[in-house]
Tab-separated table of N, CA, C and O in Angstrom:
chain	number	residue	atom	x	y	z
A	1	MET	N	102.731	-79.936	-70.028
A	1	MET	CA	101.789	-79.733	-71.105
A	1	MET	C	100.487	-80.457	-70.784
A	1	MET	O	100.479	-81.608	-70.366
A	2	PHE	N	99.392	-79.809	-70.988
A	2	PHE	CA	98.079	-80.373	-70.717
A	2	PHE	C	97.561	-81.113	-71.945
A	2	PHE	O	97.615	-80.614	-73.056
A	3	PHE	N	97.081	-82.317	-71.745
A	3	PHE	CA	96.419	-83.073	-72.810
A	3	PHE	C	95.234	-83.793	-72.191
A	3	PHE	O	95.380	-84.415	-71.135
A	4	PRO	N	94.056	-83.698	-72.802
A	4	PRO	CA	92.880	-84.326	-72.199
A	4	PRO	C	93.007	-85.846	-72.155
A	4	PRO	O	93.736	-86.448	-72.929
A	5	SER	N	92.285	-86.436	-71.282
A	5	SER	CA	92.272	-87.884	-71.131
A	5	SER	C	91.852	-88.564	-72.431
A	5	SER	O	90.820	-88.238	-73.005
A	6	CYS	N	92.672	-89.487	-72.916
A	6	CYS	CA	92.317	-90.232	-74.138
A	6	CYS	C	91.054	-91.051	-73.916
A	6	CYS	O	90.230	-91.195	-74.811
A	7	ALA	N	90.904	-91.607	-72.719
A	7	ALA	CA	89.711	-92.406	-72.418
A	7	ALA	C	88.441	-91.574	-72.564
A	7	ALA	O	87.441	-92.037	-73.110
A	8	CYS	N	88.485	-90.343	-72.104
A	8	CYS	CA	87.305	-89.472	-72.213
A	8	CYS	C	87.030	-89.090	-73.660
A	8	CYS	O	85.868	-88.972	-74.062
A	9	LEU	N	88.093	-88.909	-74.453
A	9	LEU	CA	87.898	-88.608	-75.875
A	9	LEU	C	87.249	-89.802	-76.587
A	9	LEU	O	86.337	-89.635	-77.401
A	10	ILE	N	87.703	-91.012	-76.283
A	10	ILE	CA	87.109	-92.211	-76.878
A	10	ILE	C	85.657	-92.342	-76.447
A	10	ILE	O	84.774	-92.593	-77.261
A	11	GLN	N	85.397	-92.147	-75.162
A	11	GLN	CA	84.037	-92.225	-74.635
A	11	GLN	C	83.103	-91.279	-75.376
A	11	GLN	O	82.010	-91.652	-75.789
A	12	LYS	N	83.557	-90.042	-75.583
A	12	LYS	CA	82.744	-89.045	-76.287
A	12	LYS	C	82.514	-89.451	-77.740
A	12	LYS	O	81.390	-89.406	-78.238
A	13	GLU	N	83.578	-89.852	-78.427
A	13	GLU	CA	83.488	-90.153	-79.855
A	13	GLU	C	82.614	-91.364	-80.170
A	13	GLU	O	81.984	-91.405	-81.213
A	14	ILE	N	82.579	-92.350	-79.284
A	14	ILE	CA	81.756	-93.532	-79.570
A	14	ILE	C	80.354	-93.396	-78.992
A	14	ILE	O	79.528	-94.288	-79.137
A	15	GLY	N	80.088	-92.270	-78.333
A	15	GLY	CA	78.750	-92.023	-77.805
A	15	GLY	C	78.409	-92.866	-76.593
A	15	GLY	O	77.253	-93.208	-76.375
A	16	ALA	N	79.407	-93.198	-75.799
A	16	ALA	CA	79.186	-94.033	-74.608
A	16	ALA	C	78.721	-93.155	-73.453
A	16	ALA	O	79.468	-92.843	-72.531
A	17	ILE	N	77.448	-92.764	-73.500
A	17	ILE	CA	76.938	-91.804	-72.514
A	17	ILE	C	76.715	-92.424	-71.142
A	17	ILE	O	76.703	-91.725	-70.147
A	18	ASN	N	76.533	-93.721	-71.063
A	18	ASN	CA	76.348	-94.386	-69.771
A	18	ASN	C	77.616	-95.118	-69.358
A	18	ASN	O	77.564	-96.212	-68.800
A	19	ALA	N	78.743	-94.514	-69.630
A	19	ALA	CA	80.028	-95.139	-69.349
A	19	ALA	C	80.960	-94.140	-68.697
A	19	ALA	O	80.691	-92.948	-68.654
A	20	TRP	N	82.033	-94.647	-68.196
A	20	TRP	CA	83.087	-93.783	-67.679
A	20	TRP	C	84.415	-94.322	-68.170
A	20	TRP	O	84.505	-95.455	-68.620
A	21	GLY	N	85.432	-93.514	-68.117
A	21	GLY	CA	86.732	-93.953	-68.586
A	21	GLY	C	87.847	-93.245	-67.849
A	21	GLY	O	87.645	-92.201	-67.246
A	22	PHE	N	89.014	-93.853	-67.886
A	22	PHE	CA	90.175	-93.234	-67.282
A	22	PHE	C	91.430	-93.696	-68.002
A	22	PHE	O	91.476	-94.777	-68.554
A	23	ASP	N	92.432	-92.845	-68.005
A	23	ASP	CA	93.732	-93.199	-68.565
A	23	ASP	C	94.563	-93.840	-67.465
A	23	ASP	O	94.477	-93.452	-66.304
A	24	LEU	N	95.356	-94.792	-67.864
A	24	LEU	CA	96.241	-95.467	-66.929
A	24	LEU	C	97.654	-95.360	-67.481
A	24	LEU	O	97.963	-95.957	-68.505
A	25	SER	N	98.474	-94.572	-66.842
A	25	SER	CA	99.849	-94.377	-67.306
A	25	SER	C	100.792	-95.066	-66.335
A	25	SER	O	101.025	-94.581	-65.233
A	26	ALA	N	101.290	-96.211	-66.754
A	26	ALA	CA	102.193	-96.969	-65.883
A	26	ALA	C	103.305	-97.611	-66.698
A	26	ALA	O	103.718	-98.732	-66.434
A	27	ALA	N	103.746	-96.928	-67.732
A	27	ALA	CA	104.821	-97.408	-68.609
A	27	ALA	C	104.509	-98.810	-69.125
A	27	ALA	O	103.390	-99.063	-69.540
A	28	CYS	N	105.453	-99.681	-69.095
A	28	CYS	CA	105.291	-101.014	-69.693
A	28	CYS	C	104.207	-101.853	-69.020
A	28	CYS	O	103.593	-102.699	-69.646
A	29	SER	N	103.967	-101.627	-67.752
A	29	SER	CA	102.975	-102.433	-67.046
A	29	SER	C	101.557	-101.866	-67.160
A	29	SER	O	100.606	-102.483	-66.697
A	30	GLY	N	101.390	-100.720	-67.799
A	30	GLY	CA	100.085	-100.071	-67.872
A	30	GLY	C	99.013	-100.917	-68.510
A	30	GLY	O	97.883	-100.978	-68.028
A	31	PHE	N	99.331	-101.608	-69.614
A	31	PHE	CA	98.323	-102.422	-70.282
A	31	PHE	C	97.917	-103.597	-69.406
A	31	PHE	O	96.745	-103.942	-69.317
A	32	LEU	N	98.884	-104.205	-68.737
A	32	LEU	CA	98.581	-105.304	-67.820
A	32	LEU	C	97.672	-104.826	-66.695
A	32	LEU	O	96.689	-105.476	-66.355
A	33	PHE	N	97.981	-103.668	-66.117
A	33	PHE	CA	97.121	-103.098	-65.082
A	33	PHE	C	95.722	-102.837	-65.630
A	33	PHE	O	94.722	-103.058	-64.945
A	34	GLY	N	95.642	-102.362	-66.871
A	34	GLY	CA	94.341	-102.116	-67.496
A	34	GLY	C	93.540	-103.395	-67.663
A	34	GLY	O	92.339	-103.431	-67.383
A	35	LEU	N	94.191	-104.465	-68.130
A	35	LEU	CA	93.503	-105.748	-68.274
A	35	LEU	C	93.042	-106.295	-66.928
A	35	LEU	O	91.932	-106.820	-66.807
A	36	GLU	N	93.886	-106.176	-65.927
A	36	GLU	CA	93.519	-106.660	-64.592
A	36	GLU	C	92.346	-105.861	-64.016
A	36	GLU	O	91.441	-106.423	-63.404
A	37	THR	N	92.362	-104.560	-64.224
A	37	THR	CA	91.257	-103.720	-63.764
A	37	THR	C	89.973	-104.084	-64.500
A	37	THR	O	88.909	-104.231	-63.884
A	38	ALA	N	90.070	-104.264	-65.814
A	38	ALA	CA	88.906	-104.649	-66.610
A	38	ALA	C	88.359	-105.992	-66.143
A	38	ALA	O	87.142	-106.162	-65.979
A	39	ASN	N	89.234	-106.949	-65.926
A	39	ASN	CA	88.825	-108.274	-65.470
A	39	ASN	C	88.082	-108.190	-64.136
A	39	ASN	O	87.033	-108.817	-63.958
A	40	ALA	N	88.611	-107.425	-63.211
A	40	ALA	CA	87.974	-107.286	-61.902
A	40	ALA	C	86.592	-106.649	-62.012
A	40	ALA	O	85.643	-107.063	-61.330
A	41	LEU	N	86.448	-105.651	-62.884
A	41	LEU	CA	85.151	-104.990	-63.048
A	41	LEU	C	84.122	-105.915	-63.697
A	41	LEU	O	82.942	-105.888	-63.348
A	42	ILE	N	84.574	-106.756	-64.620
A	42	ILE	CA	83.650	-107.711	-65.249
A	42	ILE	C	83.253	-108.796	-64.252
A	42	ILE	O	82.074	-109.130	-64.133
A	43	ILE	N	84.213	-109.331	-63.523
A	43	ILE	CA	83.916	-110.368	-62.522
A	43	ILE	C	82.956	-109.847	-61.464
A	43	ILE	O	82.074	-110.566	-61.001
A	44	SER	N	83.086	-108.585	-61.111
A	44	SER	CA	82.213	-108.001	-60.081
A	44	SER	C	80.764	-107.911	-60.548
A	44	SER	O	79.865	-107.732	-59.737
A	45	GLY	N	80.548	-108.012	-61.860
A	45	GLY	CA	79.196	-107.904	-62.393
A	45	GLY	C	78.760	-106.477	-62.662
A	45	GLY	O	77.647	-106.242	-63.117
A	46	GLN	N	79.620	-105.517	-62.391
A	46	GLN	CA	79.254	-104.120	-62.596
A	46	GLN	C	79.240	-103.735	-64.068
A	46	GLN	O	78.506	-102.844	-64.467
A	47	TYR	N	80.082	-104.392	-64.888
A	47	TYR	CA	80.216	-104.032	-66.295
A	47	TYR	C	80.309	-105.283	-67.147
A	47	TYR	O	80.759	-106.328	-66.696
A	48	ASN	N	79.871	-105.165	-68.402
A	48	ASN	CA	79.992	-106.304	-69.312
A	48	ASN	C	80.787	-105.979	-70.568
A	48	ASN	O	81.118	-106.875	-71.324
A	49	LYS	N	81.103	-104.727	-70.814
A	49	LYS	CA	81.964	-104.327	-71.931
A	49	LYS	C	82.981	-103.324	-71.435
A	49	LYS	O	82.627	-102.318	-70.828
A	50	ILE	N	84.242	-103.622	-71.725
A	50	ILE	CA	85.328	-102.728	-71.324
A	50	ILE	C	86.315	-102.636	-72.474
A	50	ILE	O	86.609	-103.633	-73.126
A	51	ILE	N	86.819	-101.454	-72.718
A	51	ILE	CA	87.811	-101.226	-73.772
A	51	ILE	C	89.134	-100.857	-73.115
A	51	ILE	O	89.190	-99.939	-72.298
A	52	VAL	N	90.179	-101.591	-73.462
A	52	VAL	CA	91.536	-101.262	-73.037
A	52	VAL	C	92.326	-101.036	-74.321
A	52	VAL	O	92.393	-101.917	-75.167
A	53	VAL	N	92.894	-99.852	-74.488
A	53	VAL	CA	93.596	-99.503	-75.724
A	53	VAL	C	95.103	-99.640	-75.506
A	53	VAL	O	95.642	-99.146	-74.524
A	54	GLY	N	95.772	-100.325	-76.446
A	54	GLY	CA	97.217	-100.511	-76.350
A	54	GLY	C	97.920	-100.107	-77.631
A	54	GLY	O	97.280	-99.845	-78.650
A	55	ASP	N	99.256	-100.096	-77.573
A	55	ASP	CA	100.014	-99.674	-78.753
A	55	ASP	C	101.305	-100.472	-78.952
A	55	ASP	O	102.187	-100.040	-79.676
A	56	THR	N	101.417	-101.638	-78.346
A	56	THR	CA	102.630	-102.440	-78.530
A	56	THR	C	102.276	-103.897	-78.812
A	56	THR	O	101.174	-104.356	-78.497
A	57	ALA	N	103.218	-104.632	-79.392
A	57	ALA	CA	103.023	-106.060	-79.637
A	57	ALA	C	102.826	-106.798	-78.313
A	57	ALA	O	102.081	-107.780	-78.235
A	58	TYR	N	103.467	-106.332	-77.268
A	58	TYR	CA	103.306	-106.930	-75.940
A	58	TYR	C	101.859	-106.816	-75.464
A	58	TYR	O	101.318	-107.744	-74.856
A	59	ASP	N	101.215	-105.700	-75.758
A	59	ASP	CA	99.803	-105.535	-75.386
A	59	ASP	C	98.948	-106.596	-76.064
A	59	ASP	O	98.028	-107.147	-75.465
A	60	TYR	N	99.251	-106.898	-77.316
A	60	TYR	CA	98.520	-107.949	-78.027
A	60	TYR	C	98.740	-109.306	-77.357
A	60	TYR	O	97.800	-110.071	-77.158
A	61	LYS	N	99.967	-109.607	-76.992
A	61	LYS	CA	100.259	-110.896	-76.340
A	61	LYS	C	99.489	-111.023	-75.029
A	61	LYS	O	98.917	-112.076	-74.742
A	62	LEU	N	99.468	-109.973	-74.243
A	62	LEU	CA	98.739	-110.013	-72.971
A	62	LEU	C	97.246	-110.205	-73.187
A	62	LEU	O	96.603	-110.998	-72.503
A	63	SER	N	96.681	-109.477	-74.147
A	63	SER	CA	95.242	-109.603	-74.379
A	63	SER	C	94.897	-110.999	-74.889
A	63	SER	O	93.861	-111.557	-74.543
A	64	SER	N	95.769	-111.591	-75.669
A	64	SER	CA	95.541	-112.956	-76.167
A	64	SER	C	95.528	-113.960	-75.019
A	64	SER	O	94.745	-114.906	-75.026
A	65	LEU	N	96.402	-113.758	-74.053
A	65	LEU	CA	96.478	-114.679	-72.915
A	65	LEU	C	95.193	-114.708	-72.097
A	65	LEU	O	94.847	-115.735	-71.527
A	66	VAL	N	94.489	-113.585	-72.048
A	66	VAL	CA	93.254	-113.535	-71.259
A	66	VAL	C	92.004	-113.659	-72.125
A	66	VAL	O	90.888	-113.552	-71.638
A	67	GLY	N	92.198	-113.867	-73.424
A	67	GLY	CA	91.063	-114.057	-74.323
A	67	GLY	C	90.325	-112.788	-74.686
A	67	GLY	O	89.155	-112.828	-75.054
A	68	ALA	N	90.996	-111.652	-74.613
A	68	ALA	CA	90.365	-110.369	-74.945
A	68	ALA	C	90.598	-110.032	-76.407
A	68	ALA	O	91.624	-110.377	-76.977
A	69	ASP	N	89.626	-109.362	-77.026
A	69	ASP	CA	89.812	-108.835	-78.374
A	69	ASP	C	90.855	-107.726	-78.312
A	69	ASP	O	90.962	-107.022	-77.312
A	70	CYS	N	91.605	-107.563	-79.397
A	70	CYS	CA	92.678	-106.576	-79.379
A	70	CYS	C	92.702	-105.766	-80.663
A	70	CYS	O	92.628	-106.319	-81.759
A	71	VAL	N	92.793	-104.460	-80.517
A	71	VAL	CA	93.045	-103.524	-81.608
A	71	VAL	C	94.216	-102.674	-81.137
A	71	VAL	O	94.217	-102.170	-80.023
A	72	LEU	N	95.226	-102.562	-81.985
A	72	LEU	CA	96.401	-101.781	-81.606
A	72	LEU	C	96.458	-100.472	-82.389
A	72	LEU	O	96.047	-100.413	-83.539
A	73	VAL	N	96.979	-99.444	-81.756
A	73	VAL	CA	97.143	-98.131	-82.362
A	73	VAL	C	98.608	-97.999	-82.770
A	73	VAL	O	99.505	-98.142	-81.940
A	74	SER	N	98.862	-97.716	-84.051
A	74	SER	CA	100.234	-97.757	-84.557
A	74	SER	C	101.022	-96.467	-84.418
A	74	SER	O	102.135	-96.380	-84.891
A	75	TYR	N	100.492	-95.474	-83.774
A	75	TYR	CA	101.269	-94.248	-83.635
A	75	TYR	C	101.815	-94.103	-82.212
A	75	TYR	O	102.064	-93.033	-81.725
A	76	GLY	N	102.043	-95.224	-81.570
A	76	GLY	CA	102.611	-95.227	-80.219
A	76	GLY	C	104.046	-95.702	-80.238
A	76	GLY	O	104.863	-95.218	-81.006
A	77	HIS	N	104.341	-96.693	-79.424
A	77	HIS	CA	105.711	-97.162	-79.222
A	77	HIS	C	106.247	-98.067	-80.326
A	77	HIS	O	107.447	-98.201	-80.485
A	78	THR	N	105.384	-98.726	-81.068
A	78	THR	CA	105.812	-99.737	-82.029
A	78	THR	C	105.336	-99.361	-83.427
A	78	THR	O	104.197	-98.927	-83.594
A	79	ASN	N	106.174	-99.583	-84.439
A	79	ASN	CA	105.776	-99.209	-85.792
A	79	ASN	C	104.706	-100.157	-86.347
A	79	ASN	O	104.537	-101.278	-85.873
A	80	LYS	N	103.999	-99.689	-87.357
A	80	LYS	CA	102.854	-100.417	-87.895
A	80	LYS	C	103.251	-101.773	-88.487
A	80	LYS	O	102.536	-102.757	-88.326
A	81	LYS	N	104.388	-101.844	-89.141
A	81	LYS	CA	104.820	-103.102	-89.746
A	81	LYS	C	104.963	-104.197	-88.681
A	81	LYS	O	104.489	-105.318	-88.859
A	82	ARG	N	105.577	-103.866	-87.581
A	82	ARG	CA	105.736	-104.852	-86.502
A	82	ARG	C	104.389	-105.223	-85.881
A	82	ARG	O	104.128	-106.380	-85.576
A	83	LEU	N	103.523	-104.244	-85.696
A	83	LEU	CA	102.206	-104.529	-85.127
A	83	LEU	C	101.374	-105.405	-86.059
A	83	LEU	O	100.644	-106.277	-85.600
A	84	ASN	N	101.471	-105.170	-87.358
A	84	ASN	CA	100.720	-105.990	-88.309
A	84	ASN	C	101.107	-107.459	-88.228
A	84	ASN	O	100.293	-108.331	-88.520
A	85	ASN	N	102.325	-107.744	-87.820
A	85	ASN	CA	102.768	-109.129	-87.667
A	85	ASN	C	102.072	-109.849	-86.517
A	85	ASN	O	102.134	-111.072	-86.428
A	86	CYS	N	101.404	-109.108	-85.646
A	86	CYS	CA	100.695	-109.723	-84.519
A	86	CYS	C	99.463	-110.499	-84.978
A	86	CYS	O	99.065	-111.460	-84.337
A	87	GLY	N	98.855	-110.056	-86.052
A	87	GLY	CA	97.666	-110.735	-86.552
A	87	GLY	C	96.353	-110.141	-86.072
A	87	GLY	O	95.297	-110.727	-86.273
A	88	CYS	N	96.397	-108.998	-85.422
A	88	CYS	CA	95.150	-108.353	-84.997
A	88	CYS	C	94.959	-107.073	-85.796
A	88	CYS	O	95.820	-106.678	-86.581
A	89	LEU	N	93.828	-106.422	-85.597
A	89	LEU	CA	93.561	-105.168	-86.284
A	89	LEU	C	94.503	-104.085	-85.759
A	89	LEU	O	94.687	-103.939	-84.550
A	90	VAL	N	95.108	-103.355	-86.684
A	90	VAL	CA	95.985	-102.238	-86.340
A	90	VAL	C	95.414	-100.994	-87.014
A	90	VAL	O	95.180	-100.992	-88.216
A	91	VAL	N	95.169	-99.955	-86.236
A	91	VAL	CA	94.659	-98.706	-86.793
A	91	VAL	C	95.776	-97.671	-86.799
A	91	VAL	O	96.691	-97.719	-85.982
A	92	SER	N	95.685	-96.738	-87.756
A	92	SER	CA	96.752	-95.751	-87.942
A	92	SER	C	96.383	-94.350	-87.491
A	92	SER	O	97.234	-93.472	-87.465
A	93	SER	N	95.132	-94.135	-87.162
A	93	SER	CA	94.711	-92.788	-86.790
A	93	SER	C	93.638	-92.844	-85.719
A	93	SER	O	92.978	-93.870	-85.530
A	94	VAL	N	93.465	-91.727	-85.061
A	94	VAL	CA	92.431	-91.634	-84.038
A	94	VAL	C	91.053	-91.826	-84.660
A	94	VAL	O	90.205	-92.530	-84.117
A	95	SER	N	90.817	-91.224	-85.827
A	95	SER	CA	89.502	-91.361	-86.465
A	95	SER	C	89.232	-92.811	-86.856
A	95	SER	O	88.100	-93.283	-86.753
A	96	GLU	N	90.257	-93.534	-87.287
A	96	GLU	CA	90.083	-94.959	-87.612
A	96	GLU	C	89.756	-95.761	-86.351
A	96	GLU	O	88.918	-96.663	-86.375
A	97	LEU	N	90.410	-95.443	-85.241
A	97	LEU	CA	90.111	-96.108	-83.968
A	97	LEU	C	88.674	-95.827	-83.550
A	97	LEU	O	87.929	-96.741	-83.190
A	98	PHE	N	88.251	-94.563	-83.606
A	98	PHE	CA	86.889	-94.206	-83.226
A	98	PHE	C	85.864	-94.929	-84.093
A	98	PHE	O	84.862	-95.426	-83.600
A	99	SER	N	86.107	-94.985	-85.385
A	99	SER	CA	85.194	-95.659	-86.303
A	99	SER	C	85.052	-97.131	-85.938
A	99	SER	O	83.942	-97.664	-85.879
A	100	PHE	N	86.169	-97.798	-85.693
A	100	PHE	CA	86.107	-99.209	-85.321
A	100	PHE	C	85.344	-99.381	-84.013
A	100	PHE	O	84.480	-100.247	-83.889
A	101	LEU	N	85.669	-98.563	-83.000
A	101	LEU	CA	85.041	-98.726	-81.699
A	101	LEU	C	83.545	-98.466	-81.744
A	101	LEU	O	82.778	-99.129	-81.054
A	102	LYS	N	83.124	-97.511	-82.544
A	102	LYS	CA	81.675	-97.253	-82.684
A	102	LYS	C	80.966	-98.500	-83.178
A	102	LYS	O	79.944	-98.901	-82.644
A	103	ASN	N	81.511	-99.129	-84.209
A	103	ASN	CA	80.901	-100.344	-84.745
A	103	ASN	C	81.005	-101.507	-83.781
A	103	ASN	O	80.070	-102.275	-83.607
A	104	TYR	N	82.129	-101.648	-83.100
A	104	TYR	CA	82.361	-102.746	-82.164
A	104	TYR	C	81.410	-102.651	-80.981
A	104	TYR	O	80.835	-103.637	-80.559
A	105	CYS	N	81.233	-101.452	-80.454
A	105	CYS	CA	80.394	-101.269	-79.276
A	105	CYS	C	78.912	-101.401	-79.584
A	105	CYS	O	78.111	-101.654	-78.685
A	106	LEU	N	78.524	-101.220	-80.824
A	106	LEU	CA	77.112	-101.358	-81.185
A	106	LEU	C	76.708	-102.811	-81.322
A	106	LEU	O	75.532	-103.134	-81.317
A	107	ASN	N	77.671	-103.704	-81.454
A	107	ASN	CA	77.373	-105.143	-81.598
A	107	ASN	C	77.464	-105.861	-80.287
A	107	ASN	O	78.011	-105.499	-79.372
């Protein structure tokens, strides 16, 4: 089944015209790979804002360890009640995620 890249949909919705994005599908280690990739791109000086989207409590723990802001999407692997216990922003829909990211990226 064909489904467009979520990264490209986010890029379009937040109006990030001078940006690029890619999906990283690596099961449980995918978020860690995303954080490591983001870290390397920031250290290189090529980028100063990077968005890594996750959907598990583990993603929140990893982002906290590296000092990254975290927003979790509750329609993935973990239910919203458990994600809310993490203490970060949890969104329930794609439109809610897009709305948050638009405001976050403008600041």
